[in-house]
């Protein structure tokens, strides 16, 4: 699986450069994303604009990865879903559980807000 990783101050912007994200790619996805939780910069913005087709198992894997990030006190935001992928996730009743934004800029805003929220709740 081809990915492009761009590390910013507060998050990693990871672009999946594949037209299809299928169940047999989910192990690679785990290997690529989960080790980032060990870094100082743990938050991930996953850019999926190049993915035109995704199967339900891959969507469930993304949801599981997102849950792992939140359990570890890190943000995981998916952005730039293609309409057909969004529709598949909606039909599978996965979309409403995912942290999804239309643009990378909005994803960055979510990461910043969640960082502030964690700082405030951690200080109590």
PDB file of C-alpha atoms in Angstrom:
ATOM      1  CA  UNK A   1       0.000   0.000   0.000  1.00  0.00           C
ATOM      2  CA  UNK A   2       1.358   3.388  -0.977  1.00  0.00           C
ATOM      3  CA  UNK A   3       1.092   6.235   1.504  1.00  0.00           C
ATOM      4  CA  UNK A   4       2.493   9.734   1.779  1.00  0.00           C
ATOM      5  CA  UNK A   5       3.244  10.970   5.295  1.00  0.00           C
ATOM      6  CA  UNK A   6       3.590  14.667   6.053  1.00  0.00           C
ATOM      7  CA  UNK A   7       4.384  15.389   9.705  1.00  0.00           C
ATOM      8  CA  UNK A   8       3.058  18.694  11.002  1.00  0.00           C
ATOM      9  CA  UNK A   9       3.480  20.237  14.449  1.00  0.00           C
ATOM     10  CA  UNK A  10       0.437  18.524  16.016  1.00  0.00           C
ATOM     11  CA  UNK A  11      -0.433  15.701  13.616  1.00  0.00           C
ATOM     12  CA  UNK A  12       0.651  13.391  10.823  1.00  0.00           C
ATOM     13  CA  UNK A  13      -1.191  13.991   7.544  1.00  0.00           C
ATOM     14  CA  UNK A  14      -1.261  10.585   5.888  1.00  0.00           C
ATOM     15  CA  UNK A  15      -2.525  10.233   2.345  1.00  0.00           C
ATOM     16  CA  UNK A  16      -3.394   6.769   1.091  1.00  0.00           C
ATOM     17  CA  UNK A  17      -2.392   6.703  -2.578  1.00  0.00           C
ATOM     18  CA  UNK A  18      -4.508   3.777  -3.722  1.00  0.00           C
ATOM     19  CA  UNK A  19      -7.759   3.646  -5.739  1.00  0.00           C
ATOM     20  CA  UNK A  20      -9.129   0.736  -3.643  1.00  0.00           C
ATOM     21  CA  UNK A  21      -8.937   0.044   0.089  1.00  0.00           C
ATOM     22  CA  UNK A  22      -9.892  -3.574   0.703  1.00  0.00           C
ATOM     23  CA  UNK A  23      -9.939  -5.962   3.655  1.00  0.00           C
ATOM     24  CA  UNK A  24      -6.662  -7.597   2.605  1.00  0.00           C
ATOM     25  CA  UNK A  25      -4.934  -4.209   3.065  1.00  0.00           C
ATOM     26  CA  UNK A  26      -6.062  -3.737   6.664  1.00  0.00           C
ATOM     27  CA  UNK A  27      -2.977  -5.396   8.182  1.00  0.00           C
ATOM     28  CA  UNK A  28      -0.794  -2.923   6.282  1.00  0.00           C
ATOM     29  CA  UNK A  29      -2.999  -0.100   7.542  1.00  0.00           C
ATOM     30  CA  UNK A  30      -2.484  -1.259  11.146  1.00  0.00           C
ATOM     31  CA  UNK A  31       1.283  -1.527  10.602  1.00  0.00           C
ATOM     32  CA  UNK A  32       1.404   1.963   9.139  1.00  0.00           C
ATOM     33  CA  UNK A  33      -0.834   3.815  11.616  1.00  0.00           C
ATOM     34  CA  UNK A  34      -0.654   2.166  15.048  1.00  0.00           C
ATOM     35  CA  UNK A  35       3.122   2.687  15.585  1.00  0.00           C
ATOM     36  CA  UNK A  36       2.471   6.448  15.365  1.00  0.00           C
ATOM     37  CA  UNK A  37       0.917   6.207  18.840  1.00  0.00           C
ATOM     38  CA  UNK A  38       4.457   5.724  20.180  1.00  0.00           C
ATOM     39  CA  UNK A  39       5.637   9.085  18.764  1.00  0.00           C
ATOM     40  CA  UNK A  40       5.535  12.500  20.409  1.00  0.00           C
ATOM     41  CA  UNK A  41       3.127  13.571  17.655  1.00  0.00           C
ATOM     42  CA  UNK A  42       0.347  10.976  17.921  1.00  0.00           C
ATOM     43  CA  UNK A  43      -2.571  12.600  16.101  1.00  0.00           C
ATOM     44  CA  UNK A  44      -3.441  11.458  12.591  1.00  0.00           C
ATOM     45  CA  UNK A  45      -5.361  13.075   9.766  1.00  0.00           C
ATOM     46  CA  UNK A  46      -6.030  10.361   7.190  1.00  0.00           C
ATOM     47  CA  UNK A  47      -6.572  11.767   3.692  1.00  0.00           C
ATOM     48  CA  UNK A  48      -8.488   9.336   1.504  1.00  0.00           C
ATOM     49  CA  UNK A  49      -9.227  11.470  -1.560  1.00  0.00           C
ATOM     50  CA  UNK A  50      -7.623   8.914  -3.918  1.00  0.00           C
ATOM     51  CA  UNK A  51      -9.734   5.992  -2.690  1.00  0.00           C
ATOM     52  CA  UNK A  52     -12.668   5.387  -5.038  1.00  0.00           C
ATOM     53  CA  UNK A  53     -13.680   2.030  -3.594  1.00  0.00           C
ATOM     54  CA  UNK A  54     -13.597   0.605  -0.075  1.00  0.00           C
ATOM     55  CA  UNK A  55     -15.111  -2.571   1.254  1.00  0.00           C
ATOM     56  CA  UNK A  56     -16.990  -2.808   4.534  1.00  0.00           C
ATOM     57  CA  UNK A  57     -14.195  -4.721   6.300  1.00  0.00           C
ATOM     58  CA  UNK A  58     -11.719  -1.933   5.509  1.00  0.00           C
ATOM     59  CA  UNK A  59     -14.199   0.617   6.870  1.00  0.00           C
ATOM     60  CA  UNK A  60     -14.546  -1.421  10.062  1.00  0.00           C
ATOM     61  CA  UNK A  61     -10.754  -1.582  10.334  1.00  0.00           C
ATOM     62  CA  UNK A  62     -10.529   2.220  10.076  1.00  0.00           C
ATOM     63  CA  UNK A  63     -13.149   2.514  12.803  1.00  0.00           C
ATOM     64  CA  UNK A  64     -11.183   0.122  15.029  1.00  0.00           C
ATOM     65  CA  UNK A  65      -7.982   2.111  14.438  1.00  0.00           C
ATOM     66  CA  UNK A  66      -9.838   5.341  15.259  1.00  0.00           C
ATOM     67  CA  UNK A  67     -11.081   3.829  18.541  1.00  0.00           C
ATOM     68  CA  UNK A  68      -7.541   2.724  19.428  1.00  0.00           C
ATOM     69  CA  UNK A  69      -6.240   6.262  18.860  1.00  0.00           C
ATOM     70  CA  UNK A  70      -8.923   7.783  21.089  1.00  0.00           C
ATOM     71  CA  UNK A  71      -8.292   5.180  23.813  1.00  0.00           C
ATOM     72  CA  UNK A  72      -4.626   6.257  23.743  1.00  0.00           C
ATOM     73  CA  UNK A  73      -5.490   9.976  24.033  1.00  0.00           C
ATOM     74  CA  UNK A  74      -4.802  10.824  20.394  1.00  0.00           C
ATOM     75  CA  UNK A  75      -6.972  12.174  17.581  1.00  0.00           C
ATOM     76  CA  UNK A  76      -7.775  10.298  14.370  1.00  0.00           C
ATOM     77  CA  UNK A  77      -9.703  12.204  11.707  1.00  0.00           C
ATOM     78  CA  UNK A  78     -10.547  10.975   8.213  1.00  0.00           C
ATOM     79  CA  UNK A  79     -11.013  13.575   5.491  1.00  0.00           C
ATOM     80  CA  UNK A  80     -11.803  13.991   1.804  1.00  0.00           C
ATOM     81  CA  UNK A  81     -13.983  10.894   1.369  1.00  0.00           C
ATOM     82  CA  UNK A  82     -15.218  10.296  -2.157  1.00  0.00           C
ATOM     83  CA  UNK A  83     -19.052  10.292  -2.394  1.00  0.00           C
ATOM     84  CA  UNK A  84     -19.271   6.596  -3.313  1.00  0.00           C
ATOM     85  CA  UNK A  85     -17.061   5.612  -0.357  1.00  0.00           C
ATOM     86  CA  UNK A  86     -19.071   7.822   1.976  1.00  0.00           C
ATOM     87  CA  UNK A  87     -22.265   6.178   0.694  1.00  0.00           C
ATOM     88  CA  UNK A  88     -20.883   2.677   1.331  1.00  0.00           C
ATOM     89  CA  UNK A  89     -19.859   3.618   4.882  1.00  0.00           C
ATOM     90  CA  UNK A  90     -23.304   5.134   5.457  1.00  0.00           C
ATOM     91  CA  UNK A  91     -25.081   1.965   4.258  1.00  0.00           C
ATOM     92  CA  UNK A  92     -22.837  -0.151   6.497  1.00  0.00           C
ATOM     93  CA  UNK A  93     -23.737   2.140   9.430  1.00  0.00           C
ATOM     94  CA  UNK A  94     -20.059   2.907  10.006  1.00  0.00           C
ATOM     95  CA  UNK A  95     -19.917   6.540   8.867  1.00  0.00           C
ATOM     96  CA  UNK A  96     -21.822   7.955  11.835  1.00  0.00           C
ATOM     97  CA  UNK A  97     -19.244   6.398  14.193  1.00  0.00           C
ATOM     98  CA  UNK A  98     -16.269   7.868  12.344  1.00  0.00           C
ATOM     99  CA  UNK A  99     -14.662  11.242  12.850  1.00  0.00           C
ATOM    100  CA  UNK A 100     -14.941  12.520   9.257  1.00  0.00           C
ATOM    101  CA  UNK A 101     -14.515  15.989   7.744  1.00  0.00           C
ATOM    102  CA  UNK A 102     -14.811  17.224   4.149  1.00  0.00           C
ATOM    103  CA  UNK A 103     -11.379  18.915   4.080  1.00  0.00           C
ATOM    104  CA  UNK A 104      -7.923  18.571   5.605  1.00  0.00           C
ATOM    105  CA  UNK A 105      -8.252  22.070   7.041  1.00  0.00           C
ATOM    106  CA  UNK A 106     -11.383  21.073   8.962  1.00  0.00           C
ATOM    107  CA  UNK A 107      -9.637  17.913  10.151  1.00  0.00           C
ATOM    108  CA  UNK A 108      -6.786  20.057  11.479  1.00  0.00           C
ATOM    109  CA  UNK A 109      -9.363  22.197  13.345  1.00  0.00           C
ATOM    110  CA  UNK A 110     -10.816  19.058  14.972  1.00  0.00           C
ATOM    111  CA  UNK A 111      -7.341  17.904  16.058  1.00  0.00           C
ATOM    112  CA  UNK A 112      -6.658  21.316  17.625  1.00  0.00           C
ATOM    113  CA  UNK A 113     -10.001  21.345  19.457  1.00  0.00           C
ATOM    114  CA  UNK A 114      -9.489  17.818  20.748  1.00  0.00           C
ATOM    115  CA  UNK A 115      -5.970  18.718  21.934  1.00  0.00           C
ATOM    116  CA  UNK A 116      -7.412  21.670  23.887  1.00  0.00           C
ATOM    117  CA  UNK A 117     -10.144  19.439  25.302  1.00  0.00           C
ATOM    118  CA  UNK A 118      -7.608  16.828  26.428  1.00  0.00           C
ATOM    119  CA  UNK A 119      -5.458  19.537  28.042  1.00  0.00           C
ATOM    120  CA  UNK A 120      -8.445  20.945  29.922  1.00  0.00           C
ATOM    121  CA  UNK A 121      -9.784  17.563  31.056  1.00  0.00           C
ATOM    122  CA  UNK A 122      -6.309  16.341  31.944  1.00  0.00           C
ATOM    123  CA  UNK A 123      -5.762  19.320  34.219  1.00  0.00           C
ATOM    124  CA  UNK A 124      -8.713  18.534  36.519  1.00  0.00           C
TER     125      UNK A 124
END
